[in-house]
């Protein structure tokens, strides 16, 4: 049954596989501006259009701000629309992304995670996509290439649902997913099209029937409009779960509803993280389990909407949670860690230790994770849980040698 | 009143927006001094001044009270004062 849905199964580069998935969702308009590590995705889509394999309008924009504005317009005109970016490019799109969310336009964006400059660095961390967290955009983080492929197909359906209507982003780690090769299954276009019906917008603007998006509104209604966007994001949880399960039924793959738990049933210590580092943590968890440590891991798949209730339930039975953050809010700490602490405050939950690591592509090895677990246990035993977040892989020697 | 999602409404609504209620000061025209040169009309950011019978006429429904017209008038014919009619 499932074999009948497979177009091809081969070793592919992450970016090419993602472009094939986007192609099968057949967006009417794609606009983009190149930035490493997003480039191969939009290059491959341009090739598919040039070859006539994808009937879509491709616009080479003069900046990420333009690219985002073009797909803003095309989705308002009723076309399924797509763009992708990274790092500074996502920052430049930010103003438009707030507008997409506020005026409820379901553009799909791939955020290929890359560190933010300065210092200029093309490697991976989560700072770029985390900056968008307050906009109202849906953000799903993925762990490997197949999950990136399948999540792209799912996310169009989630974003365009009439009860959701929000921009949505697949956050995939730059290089670790975009530039590596893995065996990947690409689904037949017909199978994807059956799963994902054409976009049917609620509002559609054209020269004969012009509409105003985000009209001037005074303080007597602004709170209500903002509340409606917030509610749509909260309610999109249900849709994300339903679409993940429907996808599983048809295609067989499932990556968790909002969270995915691994060996947490009897875990005393649970690590929490997002993206590809989850695979590294799973390897470390298996090794720690062999030594008799009851450790598990929770992957936060849906970061926006934030799975607060789900995390409260999933973390209720362990005694210690170790949150690994690849981003931080200056002077406040790890972002995922701070939000998990906030959602567990006033609950009878575990102690929480928050580590910031892997910034600018600094490798997080299974040994790094084991080290985190051992150090966290010691801190918990001696009652010295740090109040704030800790930069785990900081090179103190380098700091001591800094020049003013 | 029903709220459309995303503040999406019919187009051309700036005509309906009563920006006049933002106002505290309103330009009062001294008809003796005004010679109808139209400088205020050009400078008004909300296009709410018209020259009628060679005199400046301010539309109180839209005038937001910024005072640019009074500042630019070469004949000091406009004085900003609290109030002003709101009728179109
Ligand atoms: S600028 Fe002064 S003088 Fe000229 S039309 Fe306006 S009010 Fe009258
Ligand atoms: S006060 Fe401002 S808005 Fe009002 S008429 Fe003068 S320039 Fe126009």
PDB file of N, CA and C in Angstrom, chain A residues 327-364:
ATOM      1  N   UNK A 327      20.070  28.655  21.368  1.00  0.00           N
ATOM      2  CA  UNK A 327      19.814  30.080  21.191  1.00  0.00           C
ATOM      3  C   UNK A 327      19.645  30.685  22.578  1.00  0.00           C
ATOM      4  N   UNK A 328      19.703  31.993  22.662  1.00  0.00           N
ATOM      5  CA  UNK A 328      19.559  32.644  23.958  1.00  0.00           C
ATOM      6  C   UNK A 328      19.046  34.057  23.756  1.00  0.00           C
ATOM      7  N   UNK A 329      18.426  34.578  24.798  1.00  0.00           N
ATOM      8  CA  UNK A 329      18.010  35.970  24.792  1.00  0.00           C
ATOM      9  C   UNK A 329      19.005  36.701  25.687  1.00  0.00           C
ATOM     10  N   UNK A 330      19.714  37.682  25.118  1.00  0.00           N
ATOM     11  CA  UNK A 330      20.815  38.318  25.842  1.00  0.00           C
ATOM     12  C   UNK A 330      20.386  38.751  27.241  1.00  0.00           C
ATOM     13  N   UNK A 331      21.146  38.350  28.223  1.00  0.00           N
ATOM     14  CA  UNK A 331      20.981  38.673  29.648  1.00  0.00           C
ATOM     15  C   UNK A 331      19.815  37.947  30.296  1.00  0.00           C
ATOM     16  N   UNK A 332      19.001  37.223  29.521  1.00  0.00           N
ATOM     17  CA  UNK A 332      17.901  36.484  30.116  1.00  0.00           C
ATOM     18  C   UNK A 332      18.168  34.980  30.105  1.00  0.00           C
ATOM     19  N   UNK A 333      18.827  34.486  29.040  1.00  0.00           N
ATOM     20  CA  UNK A 333      19.230  33.086  29.042  1.00  0.00           C
ATOM     21  C   UNK A 333      18.681  32.284  27.887  1.00  0.00           C
ATOM     22  N   UNK A 334      18.850  30.960  27.968  1.00  0.00           N
ATOM     23  CA  UNK A 334      18.365  30.054  26.922  1.00  0.00           C
ATOM     24  C   UNK A 334      16.867  30.258  26.730  1.00  0.00           C
ATOM     25  N   UNK A 335      16.414  30.310  25.467  1.00  0.00           N
ATOM     26  CA  UNK A 335      15.024  30.689  25.217  1.00  0.00           C
ATOM     27  C   UNK A 335      14.069  29.524  25.517  1.00  0.00           C
ATOM     28  N   UNK A 336      14.401  28.341  24.993  1.00  0.00           N
ATOM     29  CA  UNK A 336      13.551  27.176  25.264  1.00  0.00           C
ATOM     30  C   UNK A 336      13.537  26.891  26.764  1.00  0.00           C
ATOM     31  N   UNK A 337      14.733  26.969  27.369  1.00  0.00           N
ATOM     32  CA  UNK A 337      14.856  26.707  28.805  1.00  0.00           C
ATOM     33  C   UNK A 337      14.000  27.668  29.618  1.00  0.00           C
ATOM     34  N   UNK A 338      14.058  28.960  29.287  1.00  0.00           N
ATOM     35  CA  UNK A 338      13.289  29.954  30.047  1.00  0.00           C
ATOM     36  C   UNK A 338      11.795  29.698  29.901  1.00  0.00           C
ATOM     37  N   UNK A 339      11.361  29.327  28.691  1.00  0.00           N
ATOM     38  CA  UNK A 339       9.931  29.114  28.478  1.00  0.00           C
ATOM     39  C   UNK A 339       9.444  27.849  29.174  1.00  0.00           C
ATOM     40  N   UNK A 340      10.303  26.834  29.207  1.00  0.00           N
ATOM     41  CA  UNK A 340       9.904  25.606  29.916  1.00  0.00           C
ATOM     42  C   UNK A 340       9.826  25.874  31.418  1.00  0.00           C
ATOM     43  N   UNK A 341      10.788  26.644  31.916  1.00  0.00           N
ATOM     44  CA  UNK A 341      10.725  27.011  33.347  1.00  0.00           C
ATOM     45  C   UNK A 341       9.426  27.756  33.629  1.00  0.00           C
ATOM     46  N   UNK A 342       9.079  28.701  32.736  1.00  0.00           N
ATOM     47  CA  UNK A 342       7.865  29.501  32.953  1.00  0.00           C
ATOM     48  C   UNK A 342       6.621  28.617  32.952  1.00  0.00           C
ATOM     49  N   UNK A 343       6.579  27.632  32.049  1.00  0.00           N
ATOM     50  CA  UNK A 343       5.348  26.843  31.973  1.00  0.00           C
ATOM     51  C   UNK A 343       5.251  25.823  33.102  1.00  0.00           C
ATOM     52  N   UNK A 344       6.368  25.582  33.801  1.00  0.00           N
ATOM     53  CA  UNK A 344       6.309  24.644  34.934  1.00  0.00           C
ATOM     54  C   UNK A 344       6.256  25.348  36.289  1.00  0.00           C
ATOM     55  N   UNK A 345       6.342  26.676  36.253  1.00  0.00           N
ATOM     56  CA  UNK A 345       6.319  27.423  37.521  1.00  0.00           C
ATOM     57  C   UNK A 345       4.963  27.225  38.196  1.00  0.00           C
ATOM     58  N   UNK A 346       4.951  27.098  39.500  1.00  0.00           N
ATOM     59  CA  UNK A 346       3.738  26.816  40.276  1.00  0.00           C
ATOM     60  C   UNK A 346       3.226  25.391  40.098  1.00  0.00           C
ATOM     61  N   UNK A 347       4.007  24.527  39.436  1.00  0.00           N
ATOM     62  CA  UNK A 347       3.612  23.132  39.290  1.00  0.00           C
ATOM     63  C   UNK A 347       4.531  22.291  40.180  1.00  0.00           C
ATOM     64  N   UNK A 348       4.078  21.059  40.460  1.00  0.00           N
ATOM     65  CA  UNK A 348       4.985  20.168  41.173  1.00  0.00           C
ATOM     66  C   UNK A 348       5.839  19.432  40.141  1.00  0.00           C
ATOM     67  N   UNK A 349       6.682  20.166  39.468  1.00  0.00           N
ATOM     68  CA  UNK A 349       7.483  19.578  38.398  1.00  0.00           C
ATOM     69  C   UNK A 349       8.903  19.320  38.840  1.00  0.00           C
ATOM     70  N   UNK A 350       9.752  18.947  37.903  1.00  0.00           N
ATOM     71  CA  UNK A 350      11.151  18.644  38.211  1.00  0.00           C
ATOM     72  C   UNK A 350      11.975  19.918  38.400  1.00  0.00           C
ATOM     73  N   UNK A 351      13.187  19.762  38.952  1.00  0.00           N
ATOM     74  CA  UNK A 351      14.157  20.861  38.898  1.00  0.00           C
ATOM     75  C   UNK A 351      14.586  20.985  37.451  1.00  0.00           C
ATOM     76  N   UNK A 352      14.929  22.214  37.045  1.00  0.00           N
ATOM     77  CA  UNK A 352      15.312  22.423  35.647  1.00  0.00           C
ATOM     78  C   UNK A 352      16.687  23.061  35.558  1.00  0.00           C
ATOM     79  N   UNK A 353      17.535  22.463  34.737  1.00  0.00           N
ATOM     80  CA  UNK A 353      18.835  23.062  34.449  1.00  0.00           C
ATOM     81  C   UNK A 353      18.867  23.385  32.966  1.00  0.00           C
ATOM     82  N   UNK A 354      19.285  24.591  32.637  1.00  0.00           N
ATOM     83  CA  UNK A 354      19.282  25.041  31.240  1.00  0.00           C
ATOM     84  C   UNK A 354      20.699  25.322  30.763  1.00  0.00           C
ATOM     85  N   UNK A 355      21.107  24.570  29.734  1.00  0.00           N
ATOM     86  CA  UNK A 355      22.427  24.777  29.148  1.00  0.00           C
ATOM     87  C   UNK A 355      22.304  25.393  27.762  1.00  0.00           C
ATOM     88  N   UNK A 356      23.155  26.373  27.471  1.00  0.00           N
ATOM     89  CA  UNK A 356      23.261  26.927  26.123  1.00  0.00           C
ATOM     90  C   UNK A 356      24.499  26.280  25.503  1.00  0.00           C
ATOM     91  N   UNK A 357      24.338  25.724  24.314  1.00  0.00           N
ATOM     92  CA  UNK A 357      25.472  25.048  23.676  1.00  0.00           C
ATOM     93  C   UNK A 357      25.290  25.037  22.175  1.00  0.00           C
ATOM     94  N   UNK A 358      26.361  24.694  21.465  1.00  0.00           N
ATOM     95  CA  UNK A 358      26.259  24.523  20.011  1.00  0.00           C
ATOM     96  C   UNK A 358      26.078  25.809  19.241  1.00  0.00           C
ATOM     97  N   UNK A 359      26.491  26.942  19.814  1.00  0.00           N
ATOM     98  CA  UNK A 359      26.320  28.228  19.121  1.00  0.00           C
ATOM     99  C   UNK A 359      27.341  28.340  17.974  1.00  0.00           C
ATOM    100  N   UNK A 360      26.870  28.837  16.833  1.00  0.00           N
ATOM    101  CA  UNK A 360      27.761  29.035  15.684  1.00  0.00           C
ATOM    102  C   UNK A 360      28.353  27.736  15.163  1.00  0.00           C
ATOM    103  N   UNK A 361      27.628  26.634  15.365  1.00  0.00           N
ATOM    104  CA  UNK A 361      28.060  25.348  14.829  1.00  0.00           C
ATOM    105  C   UNK A 361      29.019  24.579  15.728  1.00  0.00           C
ATOM    106  N   UNK A 362      29.298  25.088  16.938  1.00  0.00           N
ATOM    107  CA  UNK A 362      30.186  24.325  17.840  1.00  0.00           C
ATOM    108  C   UNK A 362      29.540  22.961  18.097  1.00  0.00           C
ATOM    109  N   UNK A 363      30.292  21.908  17.806  1.00  0.00           N
ATOM    110  CA  UNK A 363      29.720  20.558  17.811  1.00  0.00           C
ATOM    111  C   UNK A 363      29.266  20.141  19.212  1.00  0.00           C
ATOM    112  N   UNK A 364      28.066  19.574  19.265  1.00  0.00           N
ATOM    113  CA  UNK A 364      27.607  18.928  20.502  1.00  0.00           C
ATOM    114  C   UNK A 364      27.742  17.426  20.264  1.00  0.00           C
TER     115      UNK A 364
END
